[in-house]
Structure formats: C-alpha cells, structure tokens
Tab-separated table of C-alpha atoms in Angstrom:
chain	number	residue	atom	x	y	z
R	1	UNK	CA	0.000	0.000	0.000
R	2	UNK	CA	1.341	3.443	-0.961
R	3	UNK	CA	1.119	6.212	1.643
R	4	UNK	CA	0.342	9.796	0.691
R	5	UNK	CA	3.894	10.707	1.680
R	6	UNK	CA	5.393	8.117	-0.647
R	7	UNK	CA	3.050	9.168	-3.443
R	8	UNK	CA	4.247	12.727	-3.072
R	9	UNK	CA	7.865	11.598	-3.323
R	10	UNK	CA	8.755	12.722	0.191
R	11	UNK	CA	11.462	11.049	2.280
R	12	UNK	CA	10.198	8.564	4.885
R	13	UNK	CA	11.929	10.503	7.636
R	14	UNK	CA	9.582	13.425	7.080
R	15	UNK	CA	6.554	11.284	7.964
R	16	UNK	CA	8.053	8.920	10.538
R	17	UNK	CA	9.760	11.326	12.889
R	18	UNK	CA	7.414	14.244	13.372
R	19	UNK	CA	8.029	16.679	16.195
R	20	UNK	CA	5.050	18.486	17.734
R	21	UNK	CA	2.910	17.530	14.768
R	22	UNK	CA	5.306	18.643	12.025
R	23	UNK	CA	8.303	17.087	10.233
R	24	UNK	CA	11.637	17.755	11.932
R	25	UNK	CA	12.884	19.344	8.738
R	26	UNK	CA	10.490	22.242	9.288
R	27	UNK	CA	12.321	23.211	12.462
R	28	UNK	CA	15.768	23.088	10.841
R	29	UNK	CA	14.499	25.218	7.955
R	30	UNK	CA	12.874	27.629	10.413
R	31	UNK	CA	16.024	28.003	12.537
R	32	UNK	CA	18.070	28.514	9.370
R	33	UNK	CA	15.711	31.362	8.539
R	34	UNK	CA	16.057	32.798	12.058
R	35	UNK	CA	19.741	33.400	11.369
R	36	UNK	CA	19.317	34.333	7.717
R	37	UNK	CA	16.734	36.950	8.686
R	38	UNK	CA	18.931	38.086	11.582
R	39	UNK	CA	21.625	38.907	9.054
R	40	UNK	CA	19.238	40.387	6.477
R	41	UNK	CA	17.203	42.601	8.808
R	42	UNK	CA	20.226	43.483	10.926
R	43	UNK	CA	21.834	44.982	7.867
R	44	UNK	CA	18.582	46.482	6.551
R	45	UNK	CA	17.848	48.241	9.865
R	46	UNK	CA	21.112	50.131	9.391
R	47	UNK	CA	21.086	50.624	5.626
R	48	UNK	CA	19.095	53.849	5.123
R	49	UNK	CA	20.490	55.528	8.248
R	50	UNK	CA	24.023	54.518	7.235
R	51	UNK	CA	23.567	55.977	3.755
R	52	UNK	CA	21.912	59.226	4.893
R	53	UNK	CA	24.217	59.893	7.845
R	54	UNK	CA	27.540	58.695	6.406
R	55	UNK	CA	28.044	56.712	3.216
R	56	UNK	CA	26.406	59.126	0.755
R	57	UNK	CA	27.765	62.318	2.315
R	58	UNK	CA	30.697	64.280	0.844
R	59	UNK	CA	33.987	62.850	2.027
R	60	UNK	CA	32.587	59.314	2.026
R	61	UNK	CA	30.625	58.820	-1.195
R	62	UNK	CA	33.776	59.417	-3.270
R	63	UNK	CA	35.400	56.341	-1.699
R	64	UNK	CA	32.669	53.912	-2.834
R	65	UNK	CA	33.802	51.955	-5.889
R	66	UNK	CA	31.510	52.585	-8.862
R	67	UNK	CA	29.262	55.077	-7.068
R	68	UNK	CA	30.016	58.008	-9.374
R	69	UNK	CA	28.853	56.130	-12.484
R	70	UNK	CA	25.931	54.544	-10.619
R	71	UNK	CA	24.647	57.907	-9.376
R	72	UNK	CA	25.086	59.482	-12.787
R	73	UNK	CA	22.996	56.691	-14.310
R	74	UNK	CA	20.173	57.209	-11.807
R	75	UNK	CA	20.195	60.993	-12.211
R	76	UNK	CA	20.087	60.679	-16.000
R	77	UNK	CA	16.666	59.049	-15.529
R	78	UNK	CA	15.254	60.724	-12.404
R	79	UNK	CA	17.055	64.074	-12.374
R	80	UNK	CA	19.223	65.419	-9.523
R	81	UNK	CA	18.823	63.398	-6.326
R	82	UNK	CA	19.311	64.645	-2.790
R	83	UNK	CA	21.076	62.407	-0.264
R	84	UNK	CA	17.709	61.158	1.033
R	85	UNK	CA	16.297	60.582	-2.460
R	86	UNK	CA	19.467	58.771	-3.570
R	87	UNK	CA	19.372	56.574	-0.466
R	88	UNK	CA	15.723	55.746	-1.146
R	89	UNK	CA	16.505	54.784	-4.743
R	90	UNK	CA	19.387	52.559	-3.623
R	91	UNK	CA	17.221	50.996	-0.915
R	92	UNK	CA	14.422	50.351	-3.406
R	93	UNK	CA	16.708	48.847	-6.051
R	94	UNK	CA	18.566	46.676	-3.535
R	95	UNK	CA	15.462	45.274	-1.845
R	96	UNK	CA	13.710	44.936	-5.213
R	97	UNK	CA	16.470	42.806	-6.733
R	98	UNK	CA	16.732	40.780	-3.516
R	99	UNK	CA	13.218	39.629	-4.431
R	100	UNK	CA	13.817	39.378	-8.207
R	101	UNK	CA	16.746	36.981	-8.177
R	102	UNK	CA	14.813	34.147	-6.411
R	103	UNK	CA	13.123	33.601	-9.783
R	104	UNK	CA	16.541	32.757	-11.234
R	105	UNK	CA	17.591	30.928	-8.083
R	106	UNK	CA	14.430	28.826	-8.239
R	107	UNK	CA	15.285	27.759	-11.775
R	108	UNK	CA	18.838	26.870	-10.696
R	109	UNK	CA	17.420	24.806	-7.828
R	110	UNK	CA	14.830	23.091	-10.046
R	111	UNK	CA	16.979	22.430	-13.087
R	112	UNK	CA	20.720	22.746	-12.376
R	113	UNK	CA	22.079	22.290	-8.839
R	114	UNK	CA	19.137	21.036	-6.801
R	115	UNK	CA	17.577	22.984	-3.974
R	116	UNK	CA	19.966	21.922	-1.194
R	117	UNK	CA	23.164	22.931	-2.974
R	118	UNK	CA	21.567	26.150	-4.217
R	119	UNK	CA	20.571	27.133	-0.665
R	120	UNK	CA	24.118	26.457	0.570
R	121	UNK	CA	25.570	28.550	-2.265
R	122	UNK	CA	23.179	31.373	-1.382
R	123	UNK	CA	24.126	31.286	2.308
R	124	UNK	CA	27.843	31.483	1.484
R	125	UNK	CA	27.283	34.455	-0.839
R	126	UNK	CA	25.155	36.267	1.750
R	127	UNK	CA	27.776	35.810	4.461
R	128	UNK	CA	30.388	37.227	2.065
R	129	UNK	CA	28.131	40.150	1.148
R	130	UNK	CA	27.528	41.129	4.760
R	131	UNK	CA	31.284	40.938	5.394
R	132	UNK	CA	31.943	43.267	2.436
R	133	UNK	CA	29.467	45.764	3.953
R	134	UNK	CA	32.028	46.290	6.708
R	135	UNK	CA	34.175	48.234	4.189
R	136	UNK	CA	33.055	51.523	2.653
R	137	UNK	CA	34.821	50.988	-0.670
R	138	UNK	CA	32.922	47.733	-1.376
R	139	UNK	CA	29.443	49.081	-0.527
R	140	UNK	CA	27.906	48.578	-3.987
R	141	UNK	CA	29.750	45.280	-4.537
R	142	UNK	CA	28.407	44.035	-1.191
R	143	UNK	CA	24.838	44.860	-2.188
R	144	UNK	CA	25.302	42.968	-5.467
R	145	UNK	CA	26.684	39.867	-3.712
R	146	UNK	CA	23.823	39.979	-1.188
R	147	UNK	CA	21.308	40.161	-4.035
R	148	UNK	CA	22.813	37.072	-5.715
R	149	UNK	CA	23.002	35.131	-2.461
R	150	UNK	CA	19.446	35.936	-1.480
R	151	UNK	CA	18.275	34.839	-4.925
R	152	UNK	CA	19.770	31.407	-4.446
R	153	UNK	CA	18.419	30.967	-0.922
R	154	UNK	CA	14.941	32.510	-0.647
R	155	UNK	CA	12.746	30.650	-3.117
R	156	UNK	CA	14.449	27.300	-2.657
R	157	UNK	CA	14.225	27.170	1.131
R	158	UNK	CA	10.523	28.125	0.960
R	159	UNK	CA	9.924	25.420	-1.655
R	160	UNK	CA	11.547	22.904	0.708
R	161	UNK	CA	9.020	23.788	3.413
R	162	UNK	CA	6.183	23.006	1.013
R	163	UNK	CA	7.872	19.754	-0.089
R	164	UNK	CA	7.620	18.401	3.463
R	165	UNK	CA	3.841	18.046	3.053
R	166	UNK	CA	1.392	16.328	0.756
R	167	UNK	CA	-0.492	18.806	-1.431
R	168	UNK	CA	-3.761	18.288	0.485
R	169	UNK	CA	-2.161	18.176	3.942
R	170	UNK	CA	-4.050	20.668	6.177
R	171	UNK	CA	-0.822	21.342	8.087
R	172	UNK	CA	0.685	23.201	5.123
R	173	UNK	CA	-0.572	26.742	5.872
R	174	UNK	CA	0.161	26.435	9.644
R	175	UNK	CA	3.631	25.148	8.678
R	176	UNK	CA	4.342	28.277	6.664
R	177	UNK	CA	3.056	30.361	9.565
R	178	UNK	CA	5.519	28.577	11.878
R	179	UNK	CA	8.266	29.064	9.282
R	180	UNK	CA	7.296	32.733	9.154
R	181	UNK	CA	7.478	32.801	12.959
R	182	UNK	CA	11.137	31.728	12.758
R	183	UNK	CA	11.794	34.412	10.176
R	184	UNK	CA	10.423	37.078	12.461
R	185	UNK	CA	12.269	35.918	15.554
R	186	UNK	CA	15.356	36.862	13.549
R	187	UNK	CA	13.679	40.052	12.328
R	188	UNK	CA	12.921	41.052	15.932
R	189	UNK	CA	16.368	40.319	17.371
R	190	UNK	CA	18.386	41.760	14.481
R	191	UNK	CA	17.571	45.494	14.828
R	192	UNK	CA	18.096	45.287	18.588
R	193	UNK	CA	21.532	43.692	18.213
R	194	UNK	CA	22.977	44.743	14.842
R	195	UNK	CA	21.040	48.010	14.809
R	196	UNK	CA	22.057	49.111	18.296
R	197	UNK	CA	25.705	48.138	17.793
R	198	UNK	CA	25.825	49.841	14.396
R	199	UNK	CA	24.050	53.027	15.494
R	200	UNK	CA	25.950	53.468	18.748
R	201	UNK	CA	29.347	51.820	18.189
R	202	UNK	CA	29.976	51.898	14.448
R	203	UNK	CA	28.088	50.981	11.284
R	204	UNK	CA	30.636	48.467	10.079
R	205	UNK	CA	30.640	46.533	13.342
R	206	UNK	CA	26.878	46.133	12.976
R	207	UNK	CA	27.344	44.786	9.451
R	208	UNK	CA	29.980	42.353	10.765
R	209	UNK	CA	27.463	40.936	13.239
R	210	UNK	CA	25.055	40.384	10.337
R	211	UNK	CA	27.748	38.323	8.582
R	212	UNK	CA	28.211	36.186	11.708
R	213	UNK	CA	24.462	35.525	11.814
R	214	UNK	CA	24.493	34.221	8.244
R	215	UNK	CA	27.348	31.822	9.052
R	216	UNK	CA	25.272	30.412	11.932
R	217	UNK	CA	22.357	29.974	9.529
R	218	UNK	CA	24.537	27.996	7.124
R	219	UNK	CA	25.741	25.717	9.946
R	220	UNK	CA	22.135	25.100	11.043
R	221	UNK	CA	21.029	24.194	7.514
R	222	UNK	CA	23.866	21.737	6.944
R	223	UNK	CA	23.282	20.127	10.366
R	224	UNK	CA	19.647	19.404	9.466
R	225	UNK	CA	20.360	18.081	5.976
R	226	UNK	CA	19.148	14.516	6.619
R	227	UNK	CA	15.741	15.781	7.789
R	228	UNK	CA	15.096	17.813	4.626
R	229	UNK	CA	13.059	16.645	1.607
R	230	UNK	CA	14.939	15.165	-1.319
R	231	UNK	CA	15.602	17.455	-4.283
R	232	UNK	CA	13.112	17.132	-7.118
R	233	UNK	CA	16.023	17.513	-9.547
R	234	UNK	CA	16.939	14.301	-11.352
R	235	UNK	CA	20.428	13.909	-12.822
R	236	UNK	CA	20.395	14.257	-16.591
R	237	UNK	CA	20.087	10.877	-18.272
R	238	UNK	CA	18.548	9.174	-15.218
R	239	UNK	CA	14.971	9.454	-16.412
R	240	UNK	CA	12.345	12.021	-17.380
R	241	UNK	CA	12.155	15.215	-15.373
R	242	UNK	CA	8.816	16.626	-14.199
R	243	UNK	CA	6.985	18.493	-16.954
R	244	UNK	CA	3.897	20.696	-17.156
R	245	UNK	CA	0.559	18.934	-17.537
R	246	UNK	CA	-2.633	20.025	-19.337
R	247	UNK	CA	-4.439	22.631	-17.248
R	248	UNK	CA	-1.281	23.848	-15.513
R	249	UNK	CA	-1.338	27.049	-17.578
R	250	UNK	CA	-4.630	28.136	-16.014
R	251	UNK	CA	-3.210	27.507	-12.531
R	252	UNK	CA	-0.085	29.521	-13.320
R	253	UNK	CA	-2.112	32.503	-14.536
R	254	UNK	CA	-4.352	32.344	-11.455
R	255	UNK	CA	-1.271	32.338	-9.219
R	256	UNK	CA	0.118	35.343	-11.100
R	257	UNK	CA	-3.156	37.233	-10.598
R	258	UNK	CA	-3.123	36.384	-6.874
R	259	UNK	CA	0.470	37.572	-6.548
R	260	UNK	CA	-0.303	40.867	-8.296
R	261	UNK	CA	-3.098	41.551	-5.806
R	262	UNK	CA	-0.675	41.004	-2.918
R	263	UNK	CA	1.775	43.538	-4.339
R	264	UNK	CA	-0.310	46.501	-3.166
R	265	UNK	CA	0.016	45.683	0.539
R	266	UNK	CA	3.699	44.831	0.117
R	267	UNK	CA	4.451	48.263	-1.410
R	268	UNK	CA	3.133	50.054	1.673
R	269	UNK	CA	4.693	47.523	4.042
R	270	UNK	CA	8.181	48.002	2.569
R	271	UNK	CA	8.336	51.624	3.784
R	272	UNK	CA	8.885	50.306	7.337
R	273	UNK	CA	12.606	49.988	6.600
R	274	UNK	CA	12.910	53.000	4.304
R	275	UNK	CA	11.273	56.389	4.872
R	276	UNK	CA	9.506	55.385	8.084
R	277	UNK	CA	12.822	55.282	9.950
R	278	UNK	CA	13.597	58.867	8.914
R	279	UNK	CA	10.053	60.082	9.706
R	280	UNK	CA	10.194	58.370	13.093
R	281	UNK	CA	13.618	59.858	13.894
R	282	UNK	CA	12.629	63.407	12.968
R	283	UNK	CA	9.047	63.701	14.254
R	284	UNK	CA	8.240	61.250	17.054
R	285	UNK	CA	8.723	61.551	20.789
R	286	UNK	CA	10.966	58.515	21.320
R	287	UNK	CA	11.268	58.814	25.112
R	288	UNK	CA	10.093	55.998	27.375
R	289	UNK	CA	10.476	56.715	31.118
R	290	UNK	CA	13.189	59.234	30.317
R	291	UNK	CA	15.088	56.882	27.956
R	292	UNK	CA	15.333	57.850	24.284
R	293	UNK	CA	14.959	54.700	22.190
R	294	UNK	CA	17.438	54.255	19.313
R	295	UNK	CA	15.924	54.713	15.859
R	296	UNK	CA	17.005	51.213	14.840
R	297	UNK	CA	14.750	49.690	17.513
R	298	UNK	CA	11.668	50.716	15.542
R	299	UNK	CA	11.968	47.936	12.897
R	300	UNK	CA	12.200	45.375	15.723
R	301	UNK	CA	8.520	46.054	16.439
R	302	UNK	CA	7.624	44.350	13.173
R	303	UNK	CA	9.269	41.075	14.150
R	304	UNK	CA	8.040	41.345	17.749
R	305	UNK	CA	4.390	41.692	16.784
R	306	UNK	CA	4.580	38.972	14.138
R	307	UNK	CA	6.087	36.568	16.687
R	308	UNK	CA	3.417	37.515	19.243
R	309	UNK	CA	0.441	37.418	16.884
R	310	UNK	CA	1.277	34.319	14.810
R	311	UNK	CA	0.234	31.740	17.467
R	312	UNK	CA	-2.990	33.696	18.021
R	313	UNK	CA	-3.733	33.753	14.288
R	314	UNK	CA	-3.056	30.005	13.955
R	315	UNK	CA	-5.389	29.292	16.888
R	316	UNK	CA	-8.079	31.555	15.429
R	317	UNK	CA	-7.859	29.853	12.030
R	318	UNK	CA	-8.043	26.416	13.664
R	319	UNK	CA	-11.220	27.365	15.534
R	320	UNK	CA	-12.753	28.858	12.400
R	321	UNK	CA	-11.826	25.727	10.439
R	322	UNK	CA	-13.523	23.513	13.043
R	323	UNK	CA	-16.691	25.604	12.685
R	324	UNK	CA	-16.400	25.733	8.885
R	325	UNK	CA	-16.025	29.534	8.883
R	326	UNK	CA	-12.324	29.919	8.057
R	327	UNK	CA	-11.651	32.418	5.294
R	328	UNK	CA	-10.010	31.200	2.091
R	329	UNK	CA	-6.331	31.953	1.543
R	330	UNK	CA	-7.237	34.691	-0.938
R	331	UNK	CA	-9.698	36.285	1.481
R	332	UNK	CA	-6.965	36.333	4.139
R	333	UNK	CA	-4.748	38.259	1.724
R	334	UNK	CA	-7.572	40.790	1.330
R	335	UNK	CA	-7.969	41.189	5.095
R	336	UNK	CA	-4.209	41.647	5.434
R	337	UNK	CA	-4.238	44.425	2.831
R	338	UNK	CA	-7.011	46.191	4.736
R	339	UNK	CA	-4.933	46.048	7.941
R	340	UNK	CA	-2.007	47.634	6.072
R	341	UNK	CA	-4.226	50.536	5.013
R	342	UNK	CA	-5.292	51.013	8.639
R	343	UNK	CA	-1.624	51.090	9.697
R	344	UNK	CA	-0.902	53.926	7.291
R	345	UNK	CA	-3.905	55.840	8.626
R	346	UNK	CA	-2.157	55.807	12.035
R	347	UNK	CA	0.830	57.590	10.484
R	348	UNK	CA	-1.484	60.053	8.779
R	349	UNK	CA	-3.013	60.975	12.154
R	350	UNK	CA	0.434	61.289	13.739
R	351	UNK	CA	1.530	63.540	10.853
R	352	UNK	CA	-1.519	65.748	11.444
R	353	UNK	CA	-0.331	66.170	15.033
R	354	UNK	CA	3.088	67.253	13.710
R	355	UNK	CA	1.438	69.702	11.284
R	356	UNK	CA	-0.400	71.217	14.255
R	357	UNK	CA	2.867	71.858	16.057
R	358	UNK	CA	2.797	68.816	18.330
R	359	UNK	CA	5.094	65.827	18.723
R	360	UNK	CA	3.186	62.550	18.298
R	361	UNK	CA	3.430	59.777	20.829
R	362	UNK	CA	5.449	56.653	20.129
R	363	UNK	CA	2.153	54.760	20.368
R	364	UNK	CA	1.104	55.845	16.863
R	365	UNK	CA	4.157	54.090	15.415
R	366	UNK	CA	3.534	51.070	17.639
R	367	UNK	CA	-0.063	50.849	16.378
R	368	UNK	CA	1.128	51.095	12.770
R	369	UNK	CA	3.596	48.261	13.228
R	370	UNK	CA	1.020	46.102	15.030
R	371	UNK	CA	-1.457	46.470	12.162
R	372	UNK	CA	1.187	45.794	9.525
R	373	UNK	CA	2.355	42.722	11.436
R	374	UNK	CA	-1.187	41.328	11.410
R	375	UNK	CA	-1.447	42.194	7.735
R	376	UNK	CA	1.813	40.391	7.022
R	377	UNK	CA	0.648	37.255	8.885
R	378	UNK	CA	-2.519	37.200	6.801
R	379	UNK	CA	-0.760	37.820	3.477
R	380	UNK	CA	2.765	36.482	3.125
R	381	UNK	CA	2.789	32.996	4.744
R	382	UNK	CA	-0.634	32.422	3.190
R	383	UNK	CA	0.775	33.392	-0.215
R	384	UNK	CA	3.710	30.994	0.144
R	385	UNK	CA	1.435	28.156	1.274
R	386	UNK	CA	-0.913	28.720	-1.648
R	387	UNK	CA	1.957	28.860	-4.143
R	388	UNK	CA	3.613	25.703	-2.804
R	389	UNK	CA	0.302	23.817	-2.833
R	390	UNK	CA	-1.054	24.899	-6.203
R	391	UNK	CA	2.183	25.218	-8.220
R	392	UNK	CA	2.843	22.496	-10.815
R	393	UNK	CA	5.581	20.157	-9.524
R	394	UNK	CA	7.789	20.806	-12.563
R	395	UNK	CA	8.266	24.474	-11.669
R	396	UNK	CA	7.709	24.610	-7.904
R	397	UNK	CA	10.919	26.538	-7.273
R	398	UNK	CA	10.198	28.929	-10.133
R	399	UNK	CA	6.719	29.680	-8.778
R	400	UNK	CA	8.226	30.398	-5.371
R	401	UNK	CA	10.669	32.690	-7.132
R	402	UNK	CA	7.714	34.330	-8.867
R	403	UNK	CA	6.174	35.005	-5.449
R	404	UNK	CA	9.328	36.875	-4.527
R	405	UNK	CA	9.230	38.649	-7.903
R	406	UNK	CA	6.133	40.529	-6.737
R	407	UNK	CA	8.227	41.727	-3.803
R	408	UNK	CA	10.729	42.983	-6.418
R	409	UNK	CA	7.997	45.205	-7.840
R	410	UNK	CA	6.708	46.381	-4.461
R	411	UNK	CA	10.155	47.159	-3.048
R	412	UNK	CA	11.178	49.088	-6.135
R	413	UNK	CA	7.929	51.069	-5.946
R	414	UNK	CA	8.661	51.685	-2.256
R	415	UNK	CA	12.043	53.171	-3.135
R	416	UNK	CA	10.627	55.237	-6.000
R	417	UNK	CA	7.770	56.551	-3.854
R	418	UNK	CA	10.308	57.368	-1.131
R	419	UNK	CA	11.931	59.951	-3.410
R	420	UNK	CA	8.743	62.036	-3.042
R	421	UNK	CA	8.956	62.145	0.753
R	422	UNK	CA	10.716	65.535	0.756
R	423	UNK	CA	8.340	66.894	-1.903
R	424	UNK	CA	5.016	65.985	-0.248
R	425	UNK	CA	3.409	66.660	3.106
R	426	UNK	CA	3.747	63.658	5.451
R	427	UNK	CA	-0.050	63.374	5.623
R	428	UNK	CA	-0.252	63.119	1.838
R	429	UNK	CA	2.717	60.747	1.634
R	430	UNK	CA	1.248	58.227	4.088
R	431	UNK	CA	-2.214	58.770	2.591
R	432	UNK	CA	-0.952	57.572	-0.795
R	433	UNK	CA	0.363	54.401	0.827
R	434	UNK	CA	-2.917	53.831	2.675
R	435	UNK	CA	-4.768	54.110	-0.646
R	436	UNK	CA	-2.386	51.643	-2.312
R	437	UNK	CA	-2.930	48.978	0.348
R	438	UNK	CA	-6.695	49.589	0.296
R	439	UNK	CA	-6.711	49.106	-3.485
R	440	UNK	CA	-5.193	45.651	-2.971
R	441	UNK	CA	-7.956	44.737	-0.524
R	442	UNK	CA	-10.642	45.851	-2.982
R	443	UNK	CA	-8.985	43.870	-5.801
R	444	UNK	CA	-9.005	40.669	-3.752
R	445	UNK	CA	-12.682	41.211	-2.946
R	446	UNK	CA	-13.517	41.509	-6.640
R	447	UNK	CA	-11.567	38.477	-7.891
R	448	UNK	CA	-11.633	36.129	-4.878
R	449	UNK	CA	-14.322	33.730	-6.102
R	450	UNK	CA	-13.082	33.025	-9.655
R	451	UNK	CA	-9.482	32.583	-8.466
R	452	UNK	CA	-10.567	30.287	-5.629
R	453	UNK	CA	-12.304	27.991	-8.110
R	454	UNK	CA	-8.942	27.409	-9.808
R	455	UNK	CA	-6.602	27.365	-6.825
R	456	UNK	CA	-8.564	25.486	-4.158
R	457	UNK	CA	-7.068	22.011	-3.489
R	458	UNK	CA	-8.824	18.888	-4.653
R	459	UNK	CA	-8.581	15.696	-2.559
R	460	UNK	CA	-6.239	13.049	-3.971
C-alpha cells in the first residue's frame, strides 16, 4: 500500500519522525531562517540611516567603488537626487532585486544544482556580502553579492518547506506560519543587536554581526540536511524530469493574478525599513520613562508583533476551520491588505499632530507596526502556502521565485515613492500608501471567487 507521503515523493523521515505535529525538517528550515533573517534585517535596519548619515555624504561617497557612475545613471533618468532621495533609490533597487533573483535561483534549484546545494551557495554568498558591507569601498559590490546570495536561498528554502507536506495536507498553511514565525524571531532580534551596535558603536561593526548571523544559519542548515526533503532535480540521463501537464497554464495565470493583488500591501509595508525610519527619527517623541529609544529599535517592532500574533492567528484559524467559517487563503490576503491601510492611517493621524505643532506619541508608530504585522501574517505565509500547494511540480521553485518577484515590484515602488517624501506633506505621503494597500484589498474582494475555483485544493 502506498502512503500519501510516498506518493508525493517525500522522504520517509519526514513522515516517521514528526516533532510536535510537524516534520523535523520544518524546524531546521525555520532556525536557518532565524539566522538568515537576523543577518538580512540586521543589515537592513542600518542601511538607510548609514547611507543618509555617512556613506552618501561628501567625504565618504567618493570612496565607494563605482558610485560616481551609478549615481550618474540614476540621475540621468530621475534628475538630480538629494542624499535622502538617492538613499531611497538605492534601498528600493537593492530590496527589489533581492526579491527578483529568487526567480533565477528557483530555476537553478529546479533544473541545475538542486535545492539543497543552491541554498548552501546562497548562504555562502550572503555571508560574504555582509562581510563586504564592513568596508566603505565595497558598498555597492556588497549589495550585489547579497542580491545574488538571497536569490539562491529565498525561493528554494521556501519550496523545501512546502515539499515536506502532501499537497492536500491541512498542516501546510500552519507550517508556513511557523516558518514565518522563525523568520520574524530573527527580524525582531536583528535590529536590537545589529542596529544598536551599528548606530551606537559603528556601522561596520553592525554589518559584521550580520555576517556572523548568516554563518550560523549555514551551519544550522547543513546540520539538518538529513531531515530535509529530497531534491526534485533528477540527474540528466537518469529518467524524465517533471513536466507541465494540461491545465497547468490556467493555474499559473491564477497564481500570477493572486500575486499581483498582494503587491499593493507589500508596497506600503516596505516603507517600514525606508522612509519610516527617517520620519520616526525626525518627528516622534521617542522617550520611554526618560530613555530615548534608538531609531534602529523601531523595525524590531515588526518582528516582535509577528512573533506575538502568529500563534494567536493560527489558533483563530483552527477554531474557524472547526466551525467551517475559516476564510479562504485569498480572502486572508484581502484582510491583510485592509490592515495595512489602517496602519498607514495611524501615520497620517500622527503627521496631522506634527502639522499642528505637536510631537506625536510613540504609540502611533507602535499601532502602525502592530497592524502591519497582522497584515503580514494574513498575506505572506498564506501566499507561500498557496503557491507551494497549487504550483505544478515541474516548476515549484520557479513559482516560489515568482512570489518573490512581486516583492521585487513592491520594493522598487517603495524606493521610488520614497523619493517624493521631501516633496510631499507627510499626511499626503502616508495617505498615498494607505490608498495603495486599500486598493489591494478591494482587488481581492472583486476576484476572490473566480481565483478560488482554480486554486482550491482537490482531494487526492
């Protein structure tokens, strides 16, 4: 008799040695992501502040290899850029391509190296990139290496989470929520550690700590290798490789439409690490019991709330599922987009207080981050679970890369929109972002039913 695990081509160890209801491989992948996200968000918490306060200022920008030509290329398209506008463009391009290259990395994992070797290659490149950030001259080179490393790692490690489960396994979406929980443990710790060290004791020391975090992530991944699903890649000449089947085209187009709808929320969400840090630094009363909180602590709220809210969301969904009232994955994405719009409204109100001559409380920023964290829980892990479940087996890694490609669009738009921060009133700036996230929610509401008919799982 063939079990569902064997039929799905999963290793026996994934089914036979579960831990707390999930395959052990899930925990190794999650802890790998804790350290990978520690390195990524540790560096990202410092990036805009580092550029605005040091790297892009006269006396420093001249030392960065290739910066003169790079800036000239940007200004030939967008016109003269201030230090803040240039930093926003660099931030947008860097974070955008971090989420573009997983499409290529997914293809490498599916067709060339296999997912395990591609993840290891990505981790090595990311550790090298963070190390290069410790030197001013290699700033642009470091960003390029980080982009390539992230491309190899992101889509493939997410595809491995999905490969631990049968396509109709109800544990799939909770598994991605737990995986997302690991991601945000790293996202919470990183700004507190790397951000504080970088802001108070030296930018490059903070970047060095990010490199150390990536090395720990690589060690964790290799240690858990025997608990991970086998690569879907077959050596050339050993037999036919998976290919697309009739009807897969409709599924692919439905997934693309779903991903486009999620881009609206992600565009607003991405400002947390870009302009929001500058707005927070310049306008908000950051004192708590007489202590002025470092600016780099603000991004830690995102990870903190996601870690705190994820178990509550999983419990809520389980109760709704038992009663038959759980929202579909697409509907959850719509609710998440609505929460993002509400978060931006908080910043609009705080900006009105500034316009009236006041100094808004830290609580407005806290409320914004809480709402965005809930929105993220409802959108991103749900998106990954839906992609991993519905994607044709022949291009699972590519579809995961495509999911990250939407983040390429949203992060570039975040950087481009950030160049208007100095040209608009803060109320108008955050109002535009609220409208963008709200548009995503409305789009999901309009197209939820037809897309669900294509993407809902069918029992095997």
